Amino acid sequence: MKQLSLSFMALMLSTTVLQAACYADYKAKQDNPLRLHYGVAEVDGDCSVGSAETQLGDRLAGNGWQLLNVLGVFDDAGLDERKDSAGEYFLRF
């Protein structure tokens, strides 16, 4: 029983580590008139540029923006250094 309990705890800890927060920084635009913005958004699931492109493309389009590109993905460690640059688009989408 003790062995089973330890195995369960190890599984729970590894699951928590695998579900670390993931963020992407991106550039987007609107037309007529042309507007550009740089933003930071949280990414669910797979922490990859491809996953971020899919999720952000949909989120931004629903608000009249077109995703230009995802610059990269990162974890909590990179969040604070991007906050000022993203301004009002920090974790907005």
mmCIF file of C-alpha atoms in Angstrom:
data_model
loop_
_atom_site.group_PDB
_atom_site.id
_atom_site.type_symbol
_atom_site.label_atom_id
_atom_site.label_comp_id
_atom_site.label_asym_id
_atom_site.label_seq_id
_atom_site.Cartn_x
_atom_site.Cartn_y
_atom_site.Cartn_z
ATOM 1 C CA MET A 1 0.000 0.000 0.000
ATOM 2 C CA LYS A 2 2.859 2.352 0.847
ATOM 3 C CA GLN A 3 4.448 1.640 -2.555
ATOM 4 C CA LEU A 4 1.184 2.492 -4.328
ATOM 5 C CA SER A 5 0.864 5.754 -2.411
ATOM 6 C CA LEU A 6 4.411 6.819 -3.310
ATOM 7 C CA SER A 7 3.823 5.935 -6.962
ATOM 8 C CA PHE A 8 0.638 8.010 -7.009
ATOM 9 C CA MET A 9 2.421 11.003 -5.488
ATOM 10 C CA ALA A 10 5.219 10.756 -8.057
ATOM 11 C CA LEU A 11 2.673 10.624 -10.871
ATOM 12 C CA MET A 12 0.857 13.695 -9.559
ATOM 13 C CA LEU A 13 4.109 15.655 -9.274
ATOM 14 C CA SER A 14 5.194 14.775 -12.811
ATOM 15 C CA THR A 15 1.763 15.768 -14.177
ATOM 16 C CA THR A 16 2.033 19.148 -12.459
ATOM 17 C CA VAL A 17 5.469 19.754 -13.952
ATOM 18 C CA LEU A 18 4.231 18.834 -17.434
ATOM 19 C CA GLN A 19 1.397 21.355 -17.155
ATOM 20 C CA ALA A 20 3.636 24.374 -16.565
ATOM 21 C CA ALA A 21 2.327 27.670 -17.880
ATOM 22 C CA CYS A 22 3.096 28.502 -21.495
ATOM 23 C CA TYR A 23 3.007 31.912 -23.139
ATOM 24 C CA ALA A 24 3.651 33.250 -26.620
ATOM 25 C CA ASP A 25 4.640 36.664 -27.850
ATOM 26 C CA TYR A 26 3.209 37.659 -31.193
ATOM 27 C CA LYS A 27 2.548 40.472 -33.681
ATOM 28 C CA ALA A 28 -0.889 41.231 -35.130
ATOM 29 C CA LYS A 29 -2.553 43.797 -37.386
ATOM 30 C CA GLN A 30 -5.871 45.357 -38.356
ATOM 31 C CA ASP A 31 -6.608 47.015 -41.695
ATOM 32 C CA ASN A 32 -8.529 50.196 -42.570
ATOM 33 C CA PRO A 33 -6.846 51.970 -40.890
ATOM 34 C CA LEU A 34 -3.688 49.946 -40.460
ATOM 35 C CA ARG A 35 -2.972 49.195 -36.791
ATOM 36 C CA LEU A 36 -0.219 46.949 -35.453
ATOM 37 C CA HIS A 37 0.347 45.514 -32.012
ATOM 38 C CA TYR A 38 2.758 43.316 -30.098
ATOM 39 C CA GLY A 39 1.212 41.114 -27.444
ATOM 40 C CA VAL A 40 1.689 38.256 -25.027
ATOM 41 C CA ALA A 41 -0.915 35.522 -24.599
ATOM 42 C CA GLU A 42 -1.246 32.296 -22.646
ATOM 43 C CA VAL A 43 -1.176 29.097 -24.704
ATOM 44 C CA ASP A 44 -3.154 26.018 -23.641
ATOM 45 C CA GLY A 45 -1.927 22.470 -24.121
ATOM 46 C CA ASP A 46 1.135 21.901 -26.286
ATOM 47 C CA CYS A 47 3.699 24.656 -25.695
ATOM 48 C CA SER A 48 4.869 25.096 -29.276
ATOM 49 C CA VAL A 49 4.871 27.846 -31.878
ATOM 50 C CA GLY A 50 2.469 25.807 -34.035
ATOM 51 C CA SER A 51 -0.035 25.425 -31.221
ATOM 52 C CA ALA A 52 0.273 29.124 -30.376
ATOM 53 C CA GLU A 53 -0.338 30.082 -34.035
ATOM 54 C CA THR A 54 -3.522 28.027 -34.159
ATOM 55 C CA GLN A 55 -4.900 29.312 -30.858
ATOM 56 C CA LEU A 56 -3.949 32.951 -31.342
ATOM 57 C CA GLY A 57 -5.134 33.064 -34.951
ATOM 58 C CA ASP A 58 -8.624 32.129 -33.789
ATOM 59 C CA ARG A 59 -8.645 34.369 -30.709
ATOM 60 C CA LEU A 60 -7.385 37.417 -32.575
ATOM 61 C CA ALA A 61 -9.675 36.924 -35.577
ATOM 62 C CA GLY A 62 -12.670 36.915 -33.251
ATOM 63 C CA ASN A 63 -11.646 40.434 -32.218
ATOM 64 C CA GLY A 64 -10.898 41.801 -35.681
ATOM 65 C CA TRP A 65 -7.128 41.222 -35.641
ATOM 66 C CA GLN A 66 -4.981 39.152 -37.991
ATOM 67 C CA LEU A 67 -2.039 37.233 -36.558
ATOM 68 C CA LEU A 68 1.161 38.159 -38.382
ATOM 69 C CA ASN A 69 3.542 35.839 -36.568
ATOM 70 C CA VAL A 70 4.362 34.169 -33.284
ATOM 71 C CA LEU A 71 7.807 35.264 -32.166
ATOM 72 C CA GLY A 72 8.268 32.434 -29.687
ATOM 73 C CA VAL A 73 6.931 30.520 -26.713
ATOM 74 C CA PHE A 74 8.218 30.676 -23.142
ATOM 75 C CA ASP A 75 7.319 29.896 -19.529
ATOM 76 C CA ASP A 76 6.710 32.074 -16.460
ATOM 77 C CA ALA A 77 10.367 33.104 -16.386
ATOM 78 C CA GLY A 78 9.969 35.248 -19.515
ATOM 79 C CA LEU A 79 6.687 36.882 -18.583
ATOM 80 C CA ASP A 80 7.793 39.937 -16.577
ATOM 81 C CA GLU A 81 10.379 41.121 -19.090
ATOM 82 C CA ARG A 82 7.697 41.371 -21.809
ATOM 83 C CA LYS A 83 4.960 43.067 -19.786
ATOM 84 C CA ASP A 84 5.921 46.682 -20.539
ATOM 85 C CA SER A 85 6.457 46.021 -24.252
ATOM 86 C CA ALA A 86 3.046 44.366 -24.634
ATOM 87 C CA GLY A 87 1.220 47.140 -22.760
ATOM 88 C CA GLU A 88 -2.550 46.786 -23.128
ATOM 89 C CA TYR A 89 -2.068 43.553 -25.105
ATOM 90 C CA PHE A 90 -0.348 41.761 -22.209
ATOM 91 C CA LEU A 91 -2.431 38.612 -21.624
ATOM 92 C CA ARG A 92 -5.429 40.271 -23.351
ATOM 93 C CA PHE A 93 -6.022 37.470 -25.851
#
